[in-house]
XYZ file of C-alpha atoms in Angstrom:
762
model
C -9.701 14.174 5.990
C -9.514 10.379 5.787
C -12.176 8.812 7.908
C -12.277 5.933 10.262
C -13.615 2.738 8.771
C -17.187 2.196 9.778
C -18.875 0.371 6.961
C -21.948 -1.563 8.171
C -21.145 -5.094 9.177
C -24.231 -6.176 11.000
C -25.290 -9.764 10.650
C -28.602 -11.415 11.373
C -28.714 -12.826 14.854
C -25.840 -10.784 16.216
C -26.268 -8.623 19.348
C -26.628 -4.916 19.673
C -23.584 -2.655 19.751
C -23.002 0.320 22.074
C -25.244 3.371 21.596
C -23.412 6.591 20.764
C -24.085 10.150 21.812
C -22.743 12.644 19.245
C -22.555 16.152 20.584
C -22.626 18.495 17.581
C -20.703 21.719 18.127
C -20.701 24.767 15.935
C -21.939 28.287 15.417
C -25.395 28.938 13.913
C -25.145 28.315 10.185
C -22.415 25.643 10.486
C -24.723 22.902 9.343
C -25.517 20.888 12.506
C -29.139 20.206 11.602
C -28.263 19.243 8.055
C -25.581 16.881 9.362
C -28.148 15.110 11.574
C -30.776 14.823 8.862
C -28.251 13.345 6.389
C -26.968 10.672 8.790
C -30.455 9.726 10.082
C -31.659 9.336 6.462
C -28.631 7.275 5.336
C -27.656 5.134 8.322
C -28.878 1.682 9.274
C -28.120 2.464 12.936
C -31.179 3.929 14.766
C -30.605 7.591 15.508
C -32.573 10.232 17.409
C -32.037 13.963 16.966
C -32.422 16.082 20.111
C -32.730 19.781 19.245
C -33.435 22.406 21.870
C -35.095 24.644 19.262
C -37.910 22.131 18.773
C -37.858 19.954 21.977
C -41.017 21.597 23.415
C -43.627 20.176 21.017
C -42.009 21.875 18.067
C -40.997 24.956 19.968
C -37.908 25.968 21.879
C -37.380 24.107 25.154
C -34.891 23.691 27.901
C -31.548 21.832 28.467
C -33.241 19.509 30.941
C -35.796 18.511 28.352
C -33.013 17.688 25.945
C -31.207 15.558 28.595
C -34.423 13.693 29.383
C -35.126 12.971 25.730
C -31.567 11.788 25.140
C -31.639 9.496 28.159
C -34.936 7.938 26.980
C -33.523 7.251 23.540
C -30.396 5.604 24.957
C -32.517 3.358 27.161
C -34.234 2.193 23.989
C -30.883 1.271 22.492
C -30.850 4.192 20.072
C -27.942 6.532 19.334
C -28.425 10.276 19.809
C -27.419 13.534 18.083
C -27.392 16.549 20.438
C -28.125 19.402 18.068
C -27.095 22.520 20.046
C -24.256 25.014 19.660
C -22.327 23.591 22.648
C -19.477 26.054 22.019
C -18.172 26.271 25.587
C -17.287 23.660 28.114
C -20.032 24.644 30.601
C -22.705 24.122 27.954
C -21.331 20.678 27.163
C -20.774 19.380 30.707
C -24.239 17.968 31.432
C -24.461 16.202 28.089
C -21.020 14.639 28.434
C -22.303 12.905 31.547
C -24.541 10.822 29.285
C -21.428 8.844 28.400
C -20.678 5.696 30.312
C -18.974 2.279 29.786
C -22.148 1.327 27.907
C -22.508 4.561 25.961
C -19.757 6.181 23.833
C -19.500 9.968 23.936
C -18.485 11.586 20.658
C -18.140 15.205 19.488
C -18.284 16.490 15.916
C -16.964 20.079 15.770
C -18.177 22.015 12.727
C -15.496 24.657 13.032
C -16.254 26.289 9.698
C -15.109 29.821 8.632
C -17.062 32.572 10.487
C -17.765 34.255 7.131
C -19.538 31.130 5.898
C -21.611 30.664 9.061
C -22.715 34.321 9.066
C -23.623 34.242 5.401
C -25.726 31.143 5.786
C -27.495 32.469 8.948
C -28.328 35.862 7.389
C -29.749 34.326 4.190
C -31.806 31.505 5.615
C -35.595 31.657 6.176
C -37.931 29.543 8.230
C -35.268 28.534 10.745
C -36.525 26.432 13.675
C -35.055 28.858 16.228
C -35.874 31.946 14.139
C -32.214 32.867 13.968
C -32.008 34.482 10.601
C -31.655 37.864 8.934
C -29.622 40.757 10.222
C -29.578 39.750 13.881
C -27.878 36.495 13.059
C -24.519 38.102 12.429
C -24.325 39.604 15.890
C -25.324 36.300 17.528
C -22.712 34.326 15.629
C -20.079 36.937 16.623
C -21.030 36.740 20.269
C -20.980 32.975 20.316
C -17.625 32.617 18.588
C -15.970 34.937 21.129
C -16.866 32.425 23.800
C -15.808 29.302 21.795
C -13.840 26.639 23.684
C -12.731 23.729 21.565
C -13.393 20.368 23.255
C -10.756 18.033 24.604
C -10.769 14.329 25.266
C -10.169 15.059 28.960
C -13.703 16.421 29.225
C -14.953 12.823 28.883
C -15.163 12.340 25.128
C -14.301 9.013 23.547
C -13.740 10.523 20.122
C -13.608 14.096 18.689
C -13.792 14.912 14.997
C -12.896 18.433 13.848
C -14.213 19.732 10.497
C -12.723 22.937 9.106
C -14.138 22.783 5.557
C -16.783 21.070 3.385
C -14.472 18.189 2.592
C -13.981 17.478 6.290
C -17.726 17.629 6.887
C -18.429 15.222 4.052
C -15.829 12.812 5.406
C -17.489 12.908 8.829
C -20.939 12.418 7.258
C -19.667 9.368 5.437
C -18.270 7.953 8.620
C -21.350 8.267 10.744
C -23.733 7.356 7.900
C -21.902 4.060 7.382
C -22.150 2.964 11.068
C -24.297 -0.081 11.643
C -25.709 -1.041 15.043
C -22.588 -3.219 15.624
C -19.859 -0.849 14.559
C -17.530 1.091 16.791
C -15.016 3.814 16.005
C -11.489 4.119 17.435
C -10.914 6.728 20.122
C -8.932 9.968 19.689
C -8.943 13.413 18.064
C -9.242 13.683 14.320
C -8.501 16.553 12.010
C -7.705 19.387 14.457
C -5.364 21.803 12.644
C -5.156 24.701 15.109
C -5.927 23.623 18.710
C -4.655 26.934 20.205
C -7.047 29.199 18.298
C -10.182 30.188 20.272
C -11.487 32.845 17.858
C -11.774 32.853 14.110
C -10.241 36.124 13.117
C -11.932 35.965 9.727
C -15.019 37.394 11.387
C -13.314 40.838 11.492
C -14.436 41.362 7.892
C -17.989 41.640 9.160
C -17.711 42.958 12.713
C -15.628 45.122 14.946
C -12.159 43.869 15.967
C -12.158 41.525 18.956
C -9.426 41.023 21.512
C -7.127 38.089 20.919
C -6.316 36.299 24.194
C -2.722 36.690 25.429
C -2.351 32.972 25.954
C -4.338 29.806 25.576
C -4.928 29.122 29.213
C -4.130 26.168 31.424
C -6.456 23.706 29.697
C -4.865 23.925 26.272
C -3.982 20.677 24.497
C -0.469 21.920 23.868
C 2.147 23.802 25.944
C 1.392 27.487 26.260
C 2.665 29.829 23.561
C 2.578 33.608 23.740
C 0.277 34.830 21.055
C 0.559 38.088 19.289
C -2.521 40.179 18.787
C -1.525 40.496 15.132
C -2.978 37.948 12.782
C 0.349 37.205 11.082
C 2.137 36.374 14.302
C -0.679 34.285 15.633
C -0.658 32.315 12.423
C 3.042 31.554 12.746
C 2.933 30.541 16.391
C -0.289 28.635 16.657
C -0.744 26.531 13.492
C -0.266 22.828 14.309
C -0.528 19.531 12.543
C -3.675 17.458 13.030
C -3.912 15.892 16.484
C -2.843 12.303 16.499
C -5.307 9.472 16.879
C -4.049 8.235 20.156
C -5.279 6.604 23.353
C -8.096 8.108 25.359
C -5.582 10.369 27.069
C -5.676 12.540 23.965
C -2.002 12.674 23.221
C -1.056 14.604 20.150
C 2.256 14.189 18.310
C 4.096 16.571 16.004
C 6.952 15.417 13.771
C 9.085 17.607 11.632
C 11.521 16.266 9.095
C 14.848 15.463 10.646
C 13.818 16.307 14.231
C 13.021 14.078 17.172
C 9.535 12.894 17.893
C 7.841 15.096 20.503
C 4.606 14.118 22.170
C 2.542 16.916 23.705
C 0.114 15.551 26.306
C -3.106 17.092 27.529
C -1.555 18.506 30.654
C 1.117 20.298 28.723
C 3.968 17.986 29.578
C 6.274 16.641 26.868
C 7.069 12.944 26.518
C 9.650 11.319 24.235
C 7.525 8.124 23.713
C 4.342 7.388 21.802
C 2.412 4.327 20.894
C 4.191 2.579 17.980
C 1.695 2.013 15.224
C 1.786 -0.170 12.060
C -0.738 0.444 9.283
C -1.050 -2.432 6.820
C -3.311 -3.389 3.927
C -4.885 -6.803 3.593
C -2.247 -9.019 1.895
C -3.181 -10.990 -1.222
C -6.915 -10.370 -1.149
C -6.961 -7.800 -3.966
C -4.916 -8.604 -7.086
C -3.906 -12.001 -5.820
C -7.576 -12.961 -5.184
C -7.143 -14.808 -1.926
C -10.406 -15.926 -0.269
C -11.592 -13.075 1.997
C -13.091 -15.305 4.707
C -9.867 -17.309 5.056
C -7.738 -14.144 4.910
C -9.762 -12.467 7.661
C -9.269 -15.431 9.945
C -5.542 -15.453 9.351
C -5.289 -11.687 9.890
C -6.984 -11.907 13.267
C -5.011 -15.011 14.296
C -1.736 -13.220 13.718
C -2.987 -9.956 15.163
C -3.969 -11.682 18.353
C -0.588 -13.349 18.632
C 1.107 -9.968 18.266
C -1.023 -7.897 20.622
C -0.809 -10.622 23.300
C 2.975 -10.349 23.250
C 3.329 -6.563 22.967
C 1.482 -4.190 25.271
C 2.324 -0.760 23.815
C 1.642 -1.074 20.119
C -1.197 -0.659 17.660
C -2.000 -2.463 14.477
C -4.269 -0.783 11.897
C -5.826 -2.536 8.872
C -6.282 0.069 6.100
C -8.341 0.165 2.956
C -9.364 2.915 0.578
C -12.984 1.840 0.273
C -15.889 1.998 2.720
C -17.271 -0.951 0.787
C -14.278 -3.132 1.425
C -15.384 -6.682 2.094
C -12.217 -7.631 3.934
C -12.575 -4.756 6.399
C -16.170 -5.731 7.064
C -15.250 -9.368 7.751
C -12.269 -8.456 9.922
C -14.206 -5.952 11.961
C -17.074 -8.417 12.612
C -14.714 -11.248 13.506
C -12.624 -8.984 15.717
C -15.751 -8.108 17.698
C -16.470 -11.799 18.162
C -12.955 -12.397 19.437
C -13.090 -9.358 21.758
C -9.829 -7.976 20.414
C -8.920 -4.708 22.168
C -9.947 -1.922 19.796
C -7.182 0.328 21.236
C -4.611 -2.152 19.970
C -6.257 -3.163 16.663
C -8.773 -1.389 14.499
C -9.668 -0.804 10.863
C -9.319 2.459 8.975
C -10.651 3.825 5.687
C -8.248 6.192 3.925
C -5.166 6.546 1.768
C -2.341 4.632 3.471
C 0.093 7.311 2.304
C -1.880 10.167 3.898
C -3.055 8.699 7.195
C -1.718 11.559 9.339
C -2.207 14.550 7.104
C -5.727 13.530 6.046
C -6.896 11.408 8.956
C -4.797 12.333 12.007
C -3.521 8.738 12.388
C 0.196 8.767 13.164
C 1.998 5.598 12.093
C 5.664 4.682 12.649
C 5.539 2.120 9.891
C 3.316 1.257 6.953
C 3.263 -2.082 5.174
C 3.489 -2.288 1.390
C 1.917 -5.239 -0.430
C 4.882 -5.381 -2.812
C 5.619 -7.226 -5.987
C 8.343 -9.843 -6.066
C 10.882 -7.497 -7.750
C 10.408 -4.735 -5.099
C 9.723 -2.200 -7.860
C 7.296 0.643 -8.080
C 5.461 -0.708 -11.087
C 1.898 -1.873 -11.229
C -0.932 -0.081 -9.424
C -2.648 -0.002 -6.105
C -0.967 0.605 -2.785
C 2.497 -0.488 -4.091
C 2.649 2.280 -6.701
C 1.088 4.800 -4.343
C 3.607 4.139 -1.540
C 6.616 4.287 -3.833
C 5.298 7.538 -5.291
C 4.549 9.129 -1.904
C 7.882 8.103 -0.359
C 9.877 9.577 -3.289
C 13.012 8.125 -4.804
C 14.456 7.581 -1.361
C 12.353 4.456 -0.840
C 13.570 2.793 -4.058
C 17.181 3.655 -3.208
C 16.967 2.318 0.344
C 15.163 -0.806 -0.836
C 17.821 -1.558 -3.473
C 20.460 -1.378 -0.774
C 18.817 -4.216 1.071
C 17.323 -6.633 -1.455
C 16.633 -7.207 -5.128
C 13.596 -9.453 -4.829
C 11.152 -11.005 -2.385
C 9.534 -14.356 -2.101
C 6.026 -15.115 -0.778
C 5.820 -15.230 3.035
C 8.695 -12.804 3.537
C 8.947 -9.160 4.569
C 11.639 -6.530 4.121
C 11.991 -3.612 6.553
C 13.246 -0.393 4.934
C 14.035 2.659 7.074
C 13.130 5.964 5.417
C 15.565 8.886 5.518
C 14.195 12.143 6.856
C 14.272 13.582 3.321
C 11.467 11.222 2.225
C 8.048 13.011 1.959
C 6.473 10.113 3.857
C 8.800 10.799 6.771
C 8.667 14.590 6.768
C 4.896 14.924 6.006
C 3.384 11.778 7.578
C 5.934 10.817 10.247
C 6.459 7.351 8.746
C 9.953 6.148 9.633
C 9.792 2.693 7.981
C 8.136 0.924 5.087
C 7.814 -2.877 5.387
C 7.520 -4.619 2.039
C 5.637 -7.928 2.291
C 4.515 -10.452 -0.272
C 1.735 -12.960 0.126
C 0.432 -16.032 -1.776
C -1.145 -15.703 -5.201
C -4.403 -17.333 -6.308
C -4.732 -15.340 -9.526
C -3.885 -17.352 -12.580
C -2.877 -14.167 -14.396
C -0.105 -13.519 -11.839
C 3.144 -15.345 -11.139
C 3.343 -18.370 -8.832
C -0.335 -19.065 -8.835
C -1.169 -21.708 -6.269
C -4.214 -22.921 -8.214
C -6.575 -22.696 -5.212
C -4.320 -24.746 -2.970
C -5.440 -23.101 0.231
C -3.496 -25.429 2.427
C -0.256 -24.076 0.988
C -1.714 -20.601 0.453
C -2.872 -20.232 4.069
C 0.507 -21.370 5.258
C 2.254 -18.751 3.128
C -0.207 -15.996 4.202
C 0.416 -16.807 7.867
C 4.140 -16.604 7.191
C 3.647 -13.234 5.483
C 1.825 -11.698 8.419
C 4.287 -13.251 10.901
C 7.134 -11.753 8.939
C 5.363 -8.403 8.736
C 4.717 -8.189 12.450
C 8.156 -9.447 13.362
C 9.597 -6.751 11.164
C 7.475 -4.148 12.970
C 8.591 -5.572 16.294
C 12.218 -5.196 15.260
C 11.645 -1.546 14.648
C 10.151 -1.242 18.133
C 12.996 -3.273 19.522
C 15.731 -1.111 18.083
C 13.908 2.072 19.215
C 13.402 0.711 22.678
C 9.641 0.718 22.536
C 8.940 -2.837 23.792
C 7.581 -2.973 27.278
C 9.609 -4.824 29.825
C 8.359 -8.368 30.191
C 6.966 -8.641 26.654
C 10.272 -7.807 25.045
C 12.137 -10.985 25.965
C 9.715 -13.269 24.186
C 9.732 -11.128 21.063
C 13.472 -10.568 21.086
C 14.129 -14.321 21.279
C 11.826 -14.837 18.293
C 13.463 -12.019 16.406
C 16.905 -13.485 16.984
C 15.690 -16.583 15.126
C 14.115 -14.516 12.380
C 17.283 -12.496 11.861
C 19.071 -15.772 11.036
C 16.805 -15.952 8.004
C 18.433 -13.065 6.153
C 19.090 -13.793 2.497
C 22.643 -13.123 1.559
C 22.211 -12.697 -2.196
C 21.030 -9.126 -2.220
C 21.250 -7.963 1.377
C 24.012 -5.729 2.563
C 24.983 -4.375 5.925
C 24.022 -0.742 5.631
C 25.073 2.243 7.688
C 22.953 3.228 10.640
C 19.786 5.166 9.831
C 19.055 8.653 11.153
C 17.387 7.135 14.150
C 20.137 4.647 14.736
C 18.365 1.527 13.497
C 20.798 -1.288 14.181
C 19.790 -4.207 11.960
C 16.389 -4.426 10.372
C 16.094 -6.624 7.374
C 14.252 -9.447 5.616
C 12.063 -11.674 7.759
C 10.683 -15.031 6.666
C 9.615 -18.306 8.176
C 11.776 -21.388 7.599
C 9.171 -22.995 5.371
C 9.042 -20.064 2.960
C 12.715 -20.130 2.069
C 12.218 -22.298 -1.021
C 10.874 -20.597 -4.086
C 8.028 -22.641 -5.595
C 6.443 -22.256 -8.980
C 7.869 -20.249 -11.767
C 8.154 -16.649 -12.773
C 8.574 -14.996 -16.142
C 11.436 -12.600 -16.304
C 10.193 -10.421 -19.092
C 7.391 -8.899 -17.124
C 10.164 -7.713 -14.921
C 13.092 -7.136 -17.212
C 16.247 -5.644 -15.765
C 15.276 -6.074 -12.149
C 18.585 -7.357 -10.931
C 20.290 -5.605 -8.080
C 22.920 -2.980 -8.740
C 25.585 -5.573 -8.100
C 24.161 -7.810 -10.824
C 23.912 -4.940 -13.250
C 27.498 -3.928 -12.708
C 28.575 -7.418 -13.699
C 26.541 -7.365 -16.878
C 27.583 -4.095 -18.554
C 29.137 -3.703 -22.019
C 30.336 -7.138 -23.087
C 32.386 -7.591 -19.946
C 30.817 -10.849 -18.816
C 33.261 -13.730 -18.712
C 32.554 -17.402 -18.072
C 33.917 -17.300 -14.572
C 32.284 -14.135 -13.352
C 29.881 -14.268 -10.462
C 26.320 -12.975 -10.645
C 23.965 -12.792 -7.728
C 20.374 -13.851 -8.121
C 17.395 -12.896 -6.051
C 15.169 -15.569 -4.500
C 12.424 -15.272 -7.092
C 14.957 -15.183 -9.917
C 15.722 -18.811 -8.959
C 12.351 -20.045 -10.162
C 13.431 -21.294 -13.549
C 16.410 -23.017 -11.962
C 14.145 -24.974 -9.607
C 11.928 -25.981 -12.487
C 14.862 -27.234 -14.560
C 16.430 -29.134 -11.665
C 13.128 -30.581 -10.412
C 10.669 -30.820 -13.351
C 8.704 -33.604 -11.654
C 7.442 -31.006 -9.169
C 6.143 -28.785 -11.948
C 4.547 -31.194 -14.393
C 1.375 -29.180 -14.628
C 3.320 -26.175 -15.923
C 5.547 -27.960 -18.420
C 4.703 -29.002 -21.996
C 7.811 -31.058 -22.598
C 10.385 -32.802 -20.395
C 13.577 -34.590 -21.558
C 16.983 -35.442 -20.064
C 18.476 -32.229 -21.527
C 15.650 -29.626 -21.531
C 12.177 -28.729 -20.271
C 9.741 -26.522 -22.164
C 7.057 -24.266 -20.718
C 4.807 -21.440 -21.840
C 6.043 -18.033 -20.760
C 3.780 -16.975 -17.916
C 3.724 -13.385 -19.239
C 4.007 -13.913 -22.982
C 5.086 -10.969 -25.046
C 3.457 -12.276 -28.250
C 0.693 -14.697 -29.305
C 3.193 -17.542 -28.932
C 6.055 -17.375 -26.469
C 7.831 -20.456 -25.063
C 10.917 -20.979 -22.889
C 13.287 -23.905 -23.462
C 15.293 -24.435 -20.256
C 18.652 -26.213 -20.089
C 18.770 -28.837 -17.307
C 22.508 -28.641 -16.773
C 23.739 -27.404 -13.382
C 25.955 -24.321 -13.507
C 24.543 -22.779 -16.649
C 22.887 -19.648 -15.247
C 23.032 -17.545 -18.387
C 24.683 -17.157 -21.753
C 27.917 -15.940 -20.179
C 28.410 -19.404 -18.647
C 28.283 -21.224 -21.972
C 31.435 -22.572 -23.595
C 32.494 -24.958 -26.330
C 31.710 -28.017 -24.145
C 28.049 -26.962 -24.189
C 27.755 -26.805 -27.948
C 25.716 -29.961 -28.233
C 23.261 -28.762 -25.582
C 22.809 -25.496 -27.462
C 22.014 -27.426 -30.663
C 19.507 -29.561 -28.735
C 17.817 -26.502 -27.310
C 17.640 -24.939 -30.750
C 16.215 -28.096 -32.259
C 13.524 -28.264 -29.592
C 12.665 -24.602 -30.057
C 12.518 -25.043 -33.796
C 10.186 -28.087 -33.453
C 7.743 -26.069 -31.360
C 7.892 -23.091 -33.737
C 7.107 -25.389 -36.678
C 4.279 -26.962 -34.743
C 2.711 -23.514 -34.194
C 3.245 -22.625 -37.844
C 1.209 -25.656 -38.854
C -1.618 -24.221 -36.796
C -1.177 -20.671 -38.099
C 1.053 -20.160 -41.107
C 0.838 -16.334 -40.819
C 3.049 -16.422 -37.780
C 6.798 -15.698 -37.926
C 9.201 -16.797 -35.164
C 12.614 -15.849 -33.761
C 14.545 -18.130 -31.468
C 17.188 -16.727 -29.164
C 18.604 -15.733 -25.797
C 18.755 -12.556 -23.741
C 22.282 -11.283 -23.241
C 21.728 -10.635 -19.541
C 18.553 -12.372 -18.258
C 16.923 -11.391 -15.021
C 16.267 -15.026 -14.063
C 18.771 -17.777 -13.342
C 19.102 -20.822 -15.610
C 20.001 -20.716 -19.285
C 16.827 -20.506 -21.306
C 15.911 -20.031 -24.951
C 12.990 -17.863 -26.144
C 10.696 -19.057 -28.929
C 8.636 -16.007 -29.714
C 6.267 -15.050 -32.547
C 6.960 -11.703 -34.195
C 3.418 -10.310 -33.948
C 4.095 -8.997 -30.399
C 0.408 -8.953 -29.823
C 0.205 -9.201 -26.036
C -1.125 -7.148 -23.141
C 2.060 -8.079 -21.246
C 4.231 -6.104 -23.605
C 4.208 -2.879 -21.579
C 7.346 -0.826 -21.796
C 10.533 0.047 -23.648
C 12.617 -2.585 -21.842
C 10.162 -5.316 -22.817
C 10.288 -4.296 -26.388
C 13.997 -3.699 -26.741
C 14.886 -6.974 -24.944
C 13.508 -8.753 -28.059
C 14.239 -6.121 -30.688
C 17.819 -4.971 -30.171
C 21.227 -6.513 -30.031
C 20.368 -7.516 -26.451
C 18.478 -10.441 -28.065
C 20.965 -13.018 -29.468
C 19.614 -15.269 -32.152
C 20.242 -18.933 -31.396
C 21.881 -19.585 -34.761
C 24.384 -16.772 -34.121
C 25.186 -18.014 -30.651
C 25.843 -21.537 -31.920
C 28.097 -20.110 -34.632
C 30.069 -17.930 -32.187
C 30.574 -20.791 -29.720
C 31.720 -23.026 -32.541
C 34.251 -20.439 -33.826
C 35.334 -18.655 -30.646
C 34.288 -20.783 -27.684
C 32.000 -18.079 -26.243
C 29.147 -15.823 -27.262
C 29.234 -12.026 -27.468
C 27.208 -10.436 -24.738
C 25.670 -7.005 -25.315
C 25.222 -4.694 -22.303
C 21.686 -4.096 -21.211
C 21.879 -0.427 -20.327
C 22.699 0.766 -23.863
C 20.410 -1.613 -25.665
C 17.294 -1.597 -23.505
C 17.134 2.192 -23.308
C 17.152 2.656 -27.097
C 14.238 4.469 -28.687
C 11.195 2.473 -29.761
C 11.404 1.318 -33.358
C 9.240 -0.974 -35.398
C 11.019 -4.358 -35.885
C 9.927 -4.410 -39.508
C 10.075 -0.914 -41.111
C 12.294 0.533 -38.332
C 10.108 3.613 -37.916
C 10.458 5.457 -34.576
C 7.539 5.880 -32.120
C 7.195 7.984 -28.967
C 5.508 5.389 -26.676
C 4.295 1.833 -26.448
C 0.641 2.438 -27.323
C 1.717 4.246 -30.560
C 4.193 1.480 -31.384
C 1.734 -1.346 -30.766
C -0.883 0.373 -32.897
C 1.687 0.699 -35.715
C 2.990 -2.844 -35.616
C -0.519 -4.271 -35.730
C -0.866 -2.807 -39.222
C 2.690 -2.688 -40.521
C 3.158 -4.829 -43.617
C 6.762 -3.929 -44.352
C 9.287 -6.694 -44.926
C 11.692 -7.582 -42.117
C 15.173 -6.002 -42.149
C 17.756 -7.822 -44.299
C 19.786 -8.824 -41.228
C 16.833 -10.943 -39.957
C 16.267 -12.509 -43.323
C 19.729 -14.040 -43.370
C 21.137 -17.137 -41.682
C 17.706 -18.573 -40.807
C 17.140 -16.070 -38.025
C 13.391 -16.061 -38.817
C 11.380 -19.256 -38.788
C 8.597 -19.185 -41.367
C 5.809 -21.521 -42.526
C 6.968 -23.821 -45.344
C 4.654 -22.116 -47.808
C 6.297 -18.754 -47.070
C 9.898 -19.808 -46.712
C 10.697 -19.105 -50.327
C 9.051 -15.684 -50.318
C 9.811 -12.464 -48.464
C 7.787 -12.198 -45.240
């Protein structure tokens, strides 16, 4: 069970938060006292345990004594655990009255298997209430027959159900982490079978008990006839976890391909629910954006959204209780008095929010990479994996790349596991600014530009979420007009290169696409294509297959794939990244080098996107590019004569603007990660510059090798040509291989060697 985020965020000088009363519920042996002791020992929040077994000077007391002790503790600003069985509504009623606008009333239900509770009770010794040994089994049996699971309508702010040790540990972590300032969102968490009053597993120990014919008028769900046979009860009663909803306690159940149905407390069924977007903090992890600045921007954009839309929730999610960004956001949100029913933080796996934590979300945001691929790690890889191949297919239909500050809304088909299991109907890809020098388009701590891009990213994300609500009719009247007018502007920002008009989704989504602010349309910085080889859209790939590229064929390029073009056309804006600028070419280090030395020589001519655009009229430019590449290779050889270089082009590059690779043949680089990386430099896909010049001279065009056949070839050493099963094995081999290069590379000056080695075999 994923747990609500409640990591301590108290700061010196800040005020006191609301006290909490936690009513523990469970049979003897369920672990109520142990739960209290663990939290009191671990938490920074002041807690008091009120136990009727010891309330009378260490001896059993009365309910009134417990109420008096709890009231006194609350007046002192302390939070309280009520350690009683509390298994029926009548027993709970007086304690629930302790709740007020100044005191939150919680329940933790330790609904563990009867067998486990009986076993613990029978075996224990020295129990405070002397409930142990043989008599314990009968007491547990009698109590469980009277069990009534609590409901929010009784007056609870929050109810947590625990059915196993994992659930209990999750609840312990949640309450142990609460500081005096923290609050938890309202709702029911973790309830898997709200109809069941009696645990039938107890039959193994005791005589058979009657199973009630129906659940009664106070059930959380509409009445169902229940069979007295265990198998039939199982089929008819088992439900999904109750949704974290408003204080009305609504619970939602979604099955793949069916309509959303909301079962309310009074048994009525509604077709609407609160639309919810779960999103991670953008750019603060791998992209290393300053957490304080990011937290301010998050709350600024959250406030803008919640002030415009009445019936929606935003949830900031992180896997770790120790998340700094969640702590900052939570503390700042409290200072701004942001409604916790509209915005809160949550600790858990963003791909399992409903099944593990009871949080139902219409949409989840993915902190994507620029190529909209499943590679890398973190949330991006997890979301692509959890959504199944459907997400990648639907994403490709809409875009081939993404630029910072922009978001892409992708509807999930009902066949996606995220839809059928978690109820997620949309994934919104979003890309923020980068402050990590090891990642593309680093802004080098330019927080003026970075903050602007991050604001655009959150604006695009929330506008994308609003578009989902808009198309599903979930915007409240009055707030919808403002948002729709803004969305109409945003929808004019669709990029045409990779975006198609797609058929309506299962839920009749009309037009949900890429959102970006006007200022984020230009791609700044530069991006290495080899880290992301073969990331063109399907349209681009179709144009590049099997030597079919002609000079006049059209290729589409994603926004980020334009980076090298912008550098070549406007080198004055990128002087810090360039090592040489001339009228014909610019030279830069590859951002993700695939060897010790790896340069790019870019042509500055307009209209030369790739090798397929080159003709006889460009022969002099090709010779200039080759000469510049050769000059830099020779410079590096003067520094290290053991290096060997190749100079050439990719047949079908993933980035726009003709560019020449100057790459050392050691291939010693952490950025060389997969088969496509390797084969893009060690198959016929890589065209040596000397061969290209010769072909253009003789035939007016260069031969282009299709990427599919070349890049999928088996991994072979570029020297001895031995085959290897994976990249780690190959890289280990080439670091020690001393074989000579193949004869084909030793001819026609395809290899560039140090002068002292040029007369000998490398």
